[in-house]
CSV table of C-alpha atoms in Angstrom, one decimal:
chain,number,residue,atom,x,y,z
A,1,UNK,CA,92.6,-150.3,6.7
A,2,UNK,CA,90.5,-148.4,3.8
A,3,UNK,CA,86.8,-150.3,5.4
A,4,UNK,CA,87.4,-147.2,7.5
A,5,UNK,CA,86.8,-143.6,6.9
A,6,UNK,CA,90.1,-141.5,6.0
A,7,UNK,CA,90.9,-139.4,8.9
A,8,UNK,CA,92.3,-136.7,5.8
A,9,UNK,CA,94.1,-136.3,2.6
A,10,UNK,CA,98.0,-136.3,1.6
A,11,UNK,CA,99.0,-134.6,-1.1
A,12,UNK,CA,101.5,-137.1,-3.1
A,13,UNK,CA,104.2,-135.1,-5.2
A,14,UNK,CA,102.7,-136.5,-8.8
A,15,UNK,CA,99.4,-133.7,-8.5
A,16,UNK,CA,96.6,-136.5,-6.7
A,17,UNK,CA,96.4,-136.9,-2.8
A,18,UNK,CA,95.5,-139.9,-1.1
A,19,UNK,CA,93.1,-140.8,2.1
A,20,UNK,CA,95.5,-141.4,5.4
A,21,UNK,CA,93.9,-143.2,8.6
A,22,UNK,CA,94.3,-143.1,12.1
A,23,UNK,CA,96.2,-145.7,13.6
A,24,UNK,CA,93.6,-148.4,15.2
A,25,UNK,CA,95.8,-149.0,18.3
A,26,UNK,CA,97.7,-145.5,18.6
A,27,UNK,CA,99.2,-144.7,22.4
A,28,UNK,CA,100.4,-141.2,20.8
A,29,UNK,CA,98.5,-138.2,21.3
A,30,UNK,CA,100.1,-136.9,18.0
A,31,UNK,CA,97.1,-136.1,16.4
A,32,UNK,CA,99.8,-135.5,12.8
A,33,UNK,CA,100.5,-139.5,13.6
A,34,UNK,CA,98.6,-141.2,10.5
A,35,UNK,CA,98.9,-144.4,8.5
A,36,UNK,CA,98.8,-144.9,4.6
A,37,UNK,CA,96.8,-147.7,2.9
A,38,UNK,CA,98.6,-149.7,0.2
A,39,UNK,CA,97.0,-148.6,-2.1
A,40,UNK,CA,98.2,-144.6,-1.1
A,41,UNK,CA,101.6,-146.4,-0.6
A,42,UNK,CA,102.0,-147.7,-3.5
A,43,UNK,CA,100.9,-144.1,-5.2
A,44,UNK,CA,103.3,-142.6,-2.8
A,45,UNK,CA,106.3,-144.8,-3.9
A,46,UNK,CA,105.5,-143.4,-7.3
A,47,UNK,CA,103.8,-146.6,-9.5
A,48,UNK,CA,101.5,-145.1,-11.9
A,49,UNK,CA,100.3,-148.1,-13.9
A,50,UNK,CA,97.0,-149.7,-12.3
A,51,UNK,CA,97.2,-152.7,-12.8
A,52,UNK,CA,100.9,-153.0,-11.4
A,53,UNK,CA,99.5,-150.1,-7.9
A,54,UNK,CA,96.8,-153.5,-7.9
A,55,UNK,CA,99.8,-156.1,-7.7
A,56,UNK,CA,101.8,-154.4,-4.9
A,57,UNK,CA,98.8,-154.1,-2.8
A,58,UNK,CA,98.1,-158.0,-3.8
A,59,UNK,CA,101.7,-158.9,-3.2
A,60,UNK,CA,101.6,-156.5,0.6
A,61,UNK,CA,98.4,-158.7,1.5
A,62,UNK,CA,99.8,-161.8,0.8
A,63,UNK,CA,103.6,-161.3,2.4
A,64,UNK,CA,102.2,-159.6,4.9
A,65,UNK,CA,104.7,-156.5,4.4
A,66,UNK,CA,105.4,-154.0,2.1
A,67,UNK,CA,107.5,-155.7,-0.6
A,68,UNK,CA,110.1,-153.3,-2.7
A,69,UNK,CA,108.3,-150.1,-5.1
A,70,UNK,CA,111.3,-150.7,-8.0
A,71,UNK,CA,109.7,-154.2,-8.6
A,72,UNK,CA,105.9,-152.6,-9.7
A,73,UNK,CA,107.5,-149.4,-11.6
A,74,UNK,CA,108.0,-147.1,-8.5
A,75,UNK,CA,111.5,-144.4,-8.3
A,76,UNK,CA,111.9,-142.0,-5.8
A,77,UNK,CA,110.1,-138.3,-6.5
A,78,UNK,CA,112.4,-136.9,-8.7
A,79,UNK,CA,114.0,-133.8,-8.2
A,80,UNK,CA,114.7,-131.0,-10.2
A,81,UNK,CA,117.5,-128.7,-8.9
A,82,UNK,CA,115.9,-124.7,-9.5
A,83,UNK,CA,118.8,-122.8,-10.4
A,84,UNK,CA,119.0,-119.6,-9.8
A,85,UNK,CA,117.6,-117.3,-12.6
A,86,UNK,CA,120.7,-115.1,-14.2
A,87,UNK,CA,118.7,-112.1,-14.5
A,88,UNK,CA,115.8,-111.4,-11.4
A,89,UNK,CA,112.5,-110.5,-12.7
A,90,UNK,CA,111.3,-109.2,-9.5
A,91,UNK,CA,113.9,-105.8,-9.8
A,92,UNK,CA,112.1,-104.6,-13.2
A,93,UNK,CA,109.3,-104.8,-11.6
A,94,UNK,CA,109.7,-102.8,-8.1
A,95,UNK,CA,108.5,-99.8,-8.0
A,96,UNK,CA,105.8,-99.6,-10.6
A,97,UNK,CA,102.4,-101.0,-10.8
A,98,UNK,CA,103.5,-104.3,-11.3
A,99,UNK,CA,105.0,-104.3,-7.7
A,100,UNK,CA,100.8,-103.8,-6.4
A,101,UNK,CA,100.0,-107.2,-7.6
A,102,UNK,CA,103.4,-109.2,-7.5
A,103,UNK,CA,103.6,-108.0,-3.4
A,104,UNK,CA,99.8,-109.6,-3.1
A,105,UNK,CA,100.3,-113.0,-5.1
A,106,UNK,CA,104.0,-113.2,-3.1
A,107,UNK,CA,101.7,-112.8,0.3
A,108,UNK,CA,99.4,-115.2,-1.0
A,109,UNK,CA,102.3,-117.9,-2.6
A,110,UNK,CA,104.1,-117.6,0.9
A,111,UNK,CA,100.5,-118.4,3.1
A,112,UNK,CA,100.5,-121.9,1.2
A,113,UNK,CA,103.1,-124.1,2.7
A,114,UNK,CA,102.4,-126.8,0.0
A,115,UNK,CA,102.6,-126.8,-3.4
A,116,UNK,CA,98.8,-128.2,-3.9
A,117,UNK,CA,97.4,-124.9,-2.0
A,118,UNK,CA,100.4,-122.5,-3.6
A,119,UNK,CA,98.7,-123.8,-7.6
A,120,UNK,CA,95.4,-123.6,-6.6
A,121,UNK,CA,95.8,-119.6,-5.0
A,122,UNK,CA,98.0,-119.5,-9.1
A,123,UNK,CA,95.2,-121.1,-11.0
A,124,UNK,CA,92.6,-119.1,-9.1
A,125,UNK,CA,94.3,-115.5,-9.3
A,126,UNK,CA,95.8,-116.0,-13.3
A,127,UNK,CA,91.8,-117.7,-14.0
A,128,UNK,CA,90.8,-114.0,-12.4
A,129,UNK,CA,93.1,-111.7,-14.3
A,130,UNK,CA,92.6,-113.7,-17.6
A,131,UNK,CA,88.8,-113.3,-17.0
A,132,UNK,CA,89.3,-109.6,-16.2
A,133,UNK,CA,91.8,-108.7,-20.0
A,134,UNK,CA,89.3,-110.7,-21.7
A,135,UNK,CA,86.3,-108.3,-21.0
A,136,UNK,CA,88.3,-105.1,-21.0
A,137,UNK,CA,89.5,-105.6,-24.4
A,138,UNK,CA,88.6,-108.6,-27.1
A,139,UNK,CA,91.6,-108.2,-29.3
A,140,UNK,CA,94.0,-111.0,-29.6
A,141,UNK,CA,97.6,-108.7,-28.6
A,142,UNK,CA,96.0,-107.7,-26.4
A,143,UNK,CA,94.9,-111.3,-24.6
A,144,UNK,CA,98.8,-112.4,-25.4
A,145,UNK,CA,100.1,-109.1,-23.4
A,146,UNK,CA,98.2,-109.8,-20.5
A,147,UNK,CA,99.6,-113.2,-20.9
A,148,UNK,CA,103.0,-111.9,-20.4
A,149,UNK,CA,102.2,-109.4,-17.7
A,150,UNK,CA,100.2,-112.5,-15.5
A,151,UNK,CA,103.1,-114.8,-16.4
A,152,UNK,CA,106.1,-112.1,-15.8
A,153,UNK,CA,104.5,-111.1,-12.4
A,154,UNK,CA,103.9,-115.0,-10.8
A,155,UNK,CA,107.6,-115.3,-12.0
A,156,UNK,CA,108.5,-112.1,-9.7
A,157,UNK,CA,106.5,-113.7,-6.9
A,158,UNK,CA,107.8,-117.0,-7.1
A,159,UNK,CA,111.2,-115.7,-7.6
A,160,UNK,CA,110.3,-114.6,-3.1
A,161,UNK,CA,110.5,-118.4,-2.4
A,162,UNK,CA,114.4,-119.2,-2.6
A,163,UNK,CA,113.6,-123.1,-3.7
A,164,UNK,CA,116.4,-124.5,-5.1
A,165,UNK,CA,114.6,-127.6,-6.5
A,166,UNK,CA,111.1,-128.3,-7.4
A,167,UNK,CA,110.2,-131.6,-6.0
A,168,UNK,CA,106.1,-131.9,-7.2
A,169,UNK,CA,104.2,-131.9,-10.5
A,170,UNK,CA,102.2,-129.1,-9.1
A,171,UNK,CA,105.7,-127.0,-8.6
A,172,UNK,CA,106.7,-128.1,-11.7
A,173,UNK,CA,103.6,-126.4,-13.9
A,174,UNK,CA,104.2,-123.3,-12.0
A,175,UNK,CA,108.0,-123.3,-13.1
A,176,UNK,CA,107.4,-123.4,-16.5
A,177,UNK,CA,105.0,-120.9,-16.8
A,178,UNK,CA,107.5,-118.2,-15.7
A,179,UNK,CA,109.9,-116.5,-17.6
A,180,UNK,CA,113.3,-117.6,-16.6
A,181,UNK,CA,114.8,-120.1,-19.1
A,182,UNK,CA,116.0,-121.6,-16.3
A,183,UNK,CA,113.1,-122.1,-14.5
A,184,UNK,CA,111.3,-123.5,-17.7
A,185,UNK,CA,113.7,-126.3,-18.3
A,186,UNK,CA,113.7,-127.9,-14.8
A,187,UNK,CA,109.5,-127.5,-14.8
């Protein structure tokens, strides 16, 4: 199946996307009906070691079916509980000048349904703000204050998602950068 052109890419919980393919004989008219090849299946199943993925694919071809993921180092997607913060950041910035960027960041995050897209949005906006802060004042203390401010804004924006768990690498990375100890630990 991997010799055909991919129909698209599907994000995994591990920070990489895998190709997906249209079935060759699909009676369904559903445009979202797609299949993974065995390499993509191995990645989705959490088989991180390249040699184990190759062994998985070879065994799947030999067996004409999908072997048990666990026999190759695979596992279920880890889910880390995301506790409700004891002291939310948003009420501390609401009504202040920081309120405007928090609302813009929140809108940007909510416009993205997948964490892979949310992470891209957040990395772009954080990077743009860091460049502006560095150009504005070439001072180590000011750079640290700017980074703290960006972390507070991101924390307040992420509070609007009301998520209860982390289930992918991108979310873990972003929550690890927040101002909530509970969220940093979960990330």
